[in-house]
Amino acid sequence: MGKKQFAVIGMGRFGFSVANSLSSMGFDVLAIDSDEQRTQAVSHIVTHAVTADSTEEEALRALGVRNFDVVVVAIGENIQASILTTLILKDLGGPVIVVKAKNELHGKVLQKIGADKVIYPERDMGQRVAHHLVSPNILDYIELSDDYSILEIKVNSAMRGKNLIELNLRARFGCNVMAIKNGTKMNISPDASYRLRDDDILVIVGEKGDLTKLELAYSQI
């Protein structure tokens, strides 16, 4: 399978953070903003940066946004533009639509008009969102320092039925399984012979680069 392609509309702090994080992970990113200065500021980071009005259907159609896997609408203060852009994207069809909401009411409107996922910046930082977009089985991503992070990943088909010895995450990715969560139970320092089940969640610690490699290895499964 080819790499996922992302379009991010709105290059404010949040949109810039998402676009930057996705680009640093090696994905193709199209950045769109109506302000030319903002698109220029991100142009050296993303694959393509375009100045365009996302509330104009023909502009989005010309940019081919329907061919992307995911479109993130990160428009800030202009709620009307956020809603109209989401409506146009929904009408064009194709990508998964993820939209930033300013408040709960804005979020409810976005859900009603067809947004696949609504993000509240107070609860979802740009980098955490980027990791979830890359791989839906990533449940959480927490920075410990500039170099180390913790990743929570839901067991998928490639992990199911295997034990930690067979997964061999330490040798393959340089990461360590700290715990296995299952519902309200937390198994700290799990036995290496324990076989993983569908509802298990692995809590993994490692260097950021190593965790990214692990994420990408399981993102298409």
Tab-separated table of C-alpha atoms in Angstrom:
chain	number	residue	atom	x	y	z
A	1	MET	CA	0.000	0.000	0.000
A	2	GLY	CA	1.193	3.545	-0.743
A	3	LYS	CA	1.790	6.237	1.817
A	4	LYS	CA	-1.209	8.072	3.163
A	5	GLN	CA	-1.640	11.590	1.810
A	6	PHE	CA	-2.894	14.445	3.960
A	7	ALA	CA	-4.258	17.911	3.240
A	8	VAL	CA	-4.319	20.451	6.070
A	9	ILE	CA	-6.490	23.548	5.637
A	10	GLY	CA	-5.623	26.483	7.877
A	11	MET	CA	-2.031	27.222	8.857
A	12	GLY	CA	-2.607	28.699	12.292
A	13	ARG	CA	-0.701	27.270	15.264
A	14	PHE	CA	-2.729	24.072	15.346
A	15	GLY	CA	-2.751	23.420	11.596
A	16	PHE	CA	0.951	24.201	11.324
A	17	SER	CA	1.695	21.756	14.156
A	18	VAL	CA	-0.288	18.943	12.518
A	19	ALA	CA	1.260	19.584	9.081
A	20	ASN	CA	4.757	19.788	10.547
A	21	SER	CA	4.345	16.561	12.541
A	22	LEU	CA	2.955	14.625	9.582
A	23	SER	CA	5.745	15.877	7.314
A	24	SER	CA	8.428	14.949	9.852
A	25	MET	CA	7.001	11.415	9.849
A	26	GLY	CA	7.588	11.188	6.103
A	27	PHE	CA	4.071	11.705	4.735
A	28	ASP	CA	2.997	13.823	1.776
A	29	VAL	CA	1.209	16.926	3.051
A	30	LEU	CA	-0.650	19.645	1.151
A	31	ALA	CA	-0.968	22.829	3.227
A	32	ILE	CA	-3.741	25.287	2.301
A	33	ASP	CA	-4.392	28.754	3.693
A	34	SER	CA	-5.992	31.943	2.392
A	35	ASP	CA	-3.054	33.974	3.755
A	36	GLU	CA	-0.017	33.899	1.468
A	37	GLN	CA	2.399	34.671	4.317
A	38	ARG	CA	1.239	31.591	6.188
A	39	THR	CA	1.596	29.322	3.181
A	40	GLN	CA	5.073	30.679	2.545
A	41	ALA	CA	6.024	30.044	6.179
A	42	VAL	CA	5.140	26.346	5.871
A	43	SER	CA	6.256	25.802	2.259
A	44	HIS	CA	9.737	24.540	3.205
A	45	ILE	CA	8.260	21.950	5.568
A	46	VAL	CA	5.406	20.307	3.637
A	47	THR	CA	5.240	18.667	0.208
A	48	HIS	CA	3.098	21.441	-1.288
A	49	ALA	CA	1.749	24.731	0.096
A	50	VAL	CA	-1.015	26.604	-1.711
A	51	THR	CA	-2.747	29.932	-1.096
A	52	ALA	CA	-6.467	29.388	-1.704
A	53	ASP	CA	-9.905	30.135	-0.270
A	54	SER	CA	-11.267	26.839	1.074
A	55	THR	CA	-14.834	28.186	1.060
A	56	GLU	CA	-14.763	28.144	-2.753
A	57	GLU	CA	-15.709	24.734	-4.086
A	58	GLU	CA	-13.879	25.179	-7.384
A	59	ALA	CA	-10.634	25.982	-5.560
A	60	LEU	CA	-10.786	22.753	-3.542
A	61	ARG	CA	-11.836	20.774	-6.591
A	62	ALA	CA	-8.906	22.167	-8.591
A	63	LEU	CA	-6.495	21.169	-5.819
A	64	GLY	CA	-7.786	17.599	-5.997
A	65	VAL	CA	-8.495	17.322	-2.267
A	66	ARG	CA	-10.953	14.482	-2.884
A	67	ASN	CA	-7.978	12.312	-3.845
A	68	PHE	CA	-6.337	12.667	-0.431
A	69	ASP	CA	-6.777	10.065	2.307
A	70	VAL	CA	-7.440	12.597	5.076
A	71	VAL	CA	-8.262	16.307	5.055
A	72	VAL	CA	-7.793	18.241	8.292
A	73	VAL	CA	-9.805	21.466	8.552
A	74	ALA	CA	-7.801	23.508	11.069
A	75	ILE	CA	-9.423	26.897	10.470
A	76	GLY	CA	-9.236	28.965	13.664
A	77	GLU	CA	-11.597	31.768	14.597
A	78	ASN	CA	-13.803	31.833	11.495
A	79	ILE	CA	-16.503	29.319	12.412
A	80	GLN	CA	-18.510	30.080	9.270
A	81	ALA	CA	-15.519	29.283	7.048
A	82	SER	CA	-14.886	26.081	9.011
A	83	ILE	CA	-18.464	24.891	8.537
A	84	LEU	CA	-18.654	25.881	4.865
A	85	THR	CA	-15.310	24.194	4.096
A	86	THR	CA	-16.521	21.010	5.805
A	87	LEU	CA	-19.766	21.047	3.809
A	88	ILE	CA	-17.860	21.452	0.533
A	89	LEU	CA	-15.469	18.620	1.406
A	90	LYS	CA	-18.376	16.373	2.306
A	91	ASP	CA	-20.068	17.185	-0.987
A	92	LEU	CA	-16.890	16.479	-2.966
A	93	GLY	CA	-16.574	13.073	-1.298
A	94	GLY	CA	-13.495	10.903	-0.900
A	95	PRO	CA	-11.304	11.725	2.079
A	96	VAL	CA	-11.809	11.280	5.794
A	97	ILE	CA	-12.668	14.744	7.144
A	98	VAL	CA	-11.164	15.804	10.481
A	99	VAL	CA	-12.193	19.245	11.750
A	100	LYS	CA	-10.988	21.517	14.541
A	101	ALA	CA	-13.831	22.890	16.671
A	102	LYS	CA	-13.692	26.112	18.645
A	103	ASN	CA	-16.246	24.945	21.223
A	104	GLU	CA	-18.797	22.208	21.963
A	105	LEU	CA	-21.591	23.864	19.946
A	106	HIS	CA	-19.325	24.268	16.924
A	107	GLY	CA	-18.363	20.616	17.306
A	108	LYS	CA	-21.992	19.466	17.363
A	109	VAL	CA	-22.711	21.358	14.137
A	110	LEU	CA	-19.639	19.810	12.477
A	111	GLN	CA	-20.753	16.317	13.469
A	112	LYS	CA	-24.254	16.939	12.122
A	113	ILE	CA	-22.958	18.057	8.718
A	114	GLY	CA	-20.762	14.995	8.333
A	115	ALA	CA	-17.311	15.548	9.840
A	116	ASP	CA	-15.750	12.127	10.461
A	117	LYS	CA	-13.854	13.355	13.515
A	118	VAL	CA	-14.057	16.569	15.514
A	119	ILE	CA	-10.976	17.786	17.396
A	120	TYR	CA	-10.909	20.172	20.321
A	121	PRO	CA	-7.474	21.866	20.601
A	122	GLU	CA	-7.788	22.074	24.379
A	123	ARG	CA	-7.739	18.284	24.511
A	124	ASP	CA	-5.822	17.303	21.381
A	125	MET	CA	-2.447	18.794	20.643
A	126	GLY	CA	-1.319	18.846	17.031
A	127	GLN	CA	1.342	16.186	17.371
A	128	ARG	CA	-0.956	13.764	19.197
A	129	VAL	CA	-3.563	14.195	16.459
A	130	ALA	CA	-0.950	13.548	13.772
A	131	HIS	CA	-0.003	10.219	15.327
A	132	HIS	CA	-3.660	9.168	15.495
A	133	LEU	CA	-4.214	10.120	11.847
A	134	VAL	CA	-1.289	7.996	10.734
A	135	SER	CA	-2.540	4.910	12.561
A	136	PRO	CA	-6.071	4.704	14.031
A	137	ASN	CA	-4.944	2.021	16.508
A	138	ILE	CA	-2.722	4.618	18.221
A	139	LEU	CA	-4.808	5.622	21.232
A	140	ASP	CA	-2.456	8.081	22.909
A	141	TYR	CA	0.956	9.669	22.492
A	142	ILE	CA	2.646	11.434	25.395
A	143	GLU	CA	5.926	13.324	25.255
A	144	LEU	CA	8.229	12.628	28.199
A	145	SER	CA	11.106	14.788	26.975
A	146	ASP	CA	12.656	16.094	23.770
A	147	ASP	CA	13.853	12.558	23.000
A	148	TYR	CA	11.464	10.092	24.653
A	149	SER	CA	7.723	9.459	24.484
A	150	ILE	CA	5.091	6.939	25.555
A	151	LEU	CA	2.778	5.344	23.015
A	152	GLU	CA	-0.485	3.496	23.656
A	153	ILE	CA	-1.340	1.176	20.780
A	154	LYS	CA	-4.313	-1.129	20.427
A	155	VAL	CA	-3.513	-4.723	19.504
A	156	ASN	CA	-4.258	-5.358	15.821
A	157	SER	CA	-4.244	-8.374	13.521
A	158	ALA	CA	-0.448	-8.379	13.248
A	159	MET	CA	-0.078	-8.622	17.040
A	160	ARG	CA	-3.053	-10.766	18.012
A	161	GLY	CA	-2.115	-14.181	19.423
A	162	LYS	CA	1.586	-13.385	19.652
A	163	ASN	CA	3.576	-13.004	22.841
A	164	LEU	CA	6.131	-10.300	23.594
A	165	ILE	CA	9.008	-12.613	22.693
A	166	GLU	CA	7.557	-13.164	19.229
A	167	LEU	CA	6.799	-9.458	18.717
A	168	ASN	CA	10.394	-8.676	19.684
A	169	LEU	CA	9.748	-4.921	19.752
A	170	ARG	CA	12.947	-4.168	21.639
A	171	ALA	CA	15.203	-5.753	19.019
A	172	ARG	CA	13.149	-4.569	16.030
A	173	PHE	CA	12.436	-0.997	17.112
A	174	GLY	CA	14.407	-0.317	20.293
A	175	CYS	CA	11.167	0.142	22.268
A	176	ASN	CA	10.054	-1.409	25.546
A	177	VAL	CA	6.565	-2.579	26.592
A	178	MET	CA	5.959	-1.031	30.025
A	179	ALA	CA	2.483	-2.439	30.577
A	180	ILE	CA	-0.550	-4.081	28.992
A	181	LYS	CA	-3.958	-2.526	29.644
A	182	ASN	CA	-7.206	-4.447	29.385
A	183	GLY	CA	-10.319	-2.547	30.395
A	184	THR	CA	-9.706	-1.216	33.895
A	185	LYS	CA	-6.840	-3.644	34.554
A	186	MET	CA	-3.189	-2.704	34.129
A	187	ASN	CA	-0.506	-5.396	33.931
A	188	ILE	CA	2.805	-3.746	34.843
A	189	SER	CA	5.958	-5.460	33.474
A	190	PRO	CA	3.954	-8.236	31.775
A	191	ASP	CA	5.323	-11.746	31.396
A	192	ALA	CA	7.043	-12.175	28.031
A	193	SER	CA	5.027	-15.354	27.349
A	194	TYR	CA	1.650	-13.589	27.637
A	195	ARG	CA	-0.316	-13.869	24.373
A	196	LEU	CA	-2.017	-10.703	23.197
A	197	ARG	CA	-5.779	-10.430	22.731
A	198	ASP	CA	-7.976	-8.130	20.654
A	199	ASP	CA	-8.929	-5.857	23.551
A	200	ASP	CA	-5.380	-5.428	24.882
A	201	ILE	CA	-3.554	-2.098	24.731
A	202	LEU	CA	0.245	-1.952	24.772
A	203	VAL	CA	1.918	0.889	26.676
A	204	ILE	CA	5.308	1.370	25.024
A	205	VAL	CA	8.199	3.706	25.834
A	206	GLY	CA	11.066	4.607	23.534
A	207	GLU	CA	12.913	7.287	21.638
A	208	LYS	CA	10.668	9.311	19.325
A	209	GLY	CA	12.334	8.093	16.157
A	210	ASP	CA	12.027	4.463	17.229
A	211	LEU	CA	8.352	4.897	18.162
A	212	THR	CA	7.662	6.457	14.759
A	213	LYS	CA	9.184	3.396	13.057
A	214	LEU	CA	6.963	1.141	15.176
A	215	GLU	CA	3.878	3.227	14.357
A	216	LEU	CA	4.530	3.125	10.620
A	217	ALA	CA	5.173	-0.625	10.695
A	218	TYR	CA	1.657	-1.208	12.033
A	219	SER	CA	-0.190	1.745	10.448
A	220	GLN	CA	-1.396	-0.100	7.324
A	221	ILE	CA	-2.630	-3.204	9.140
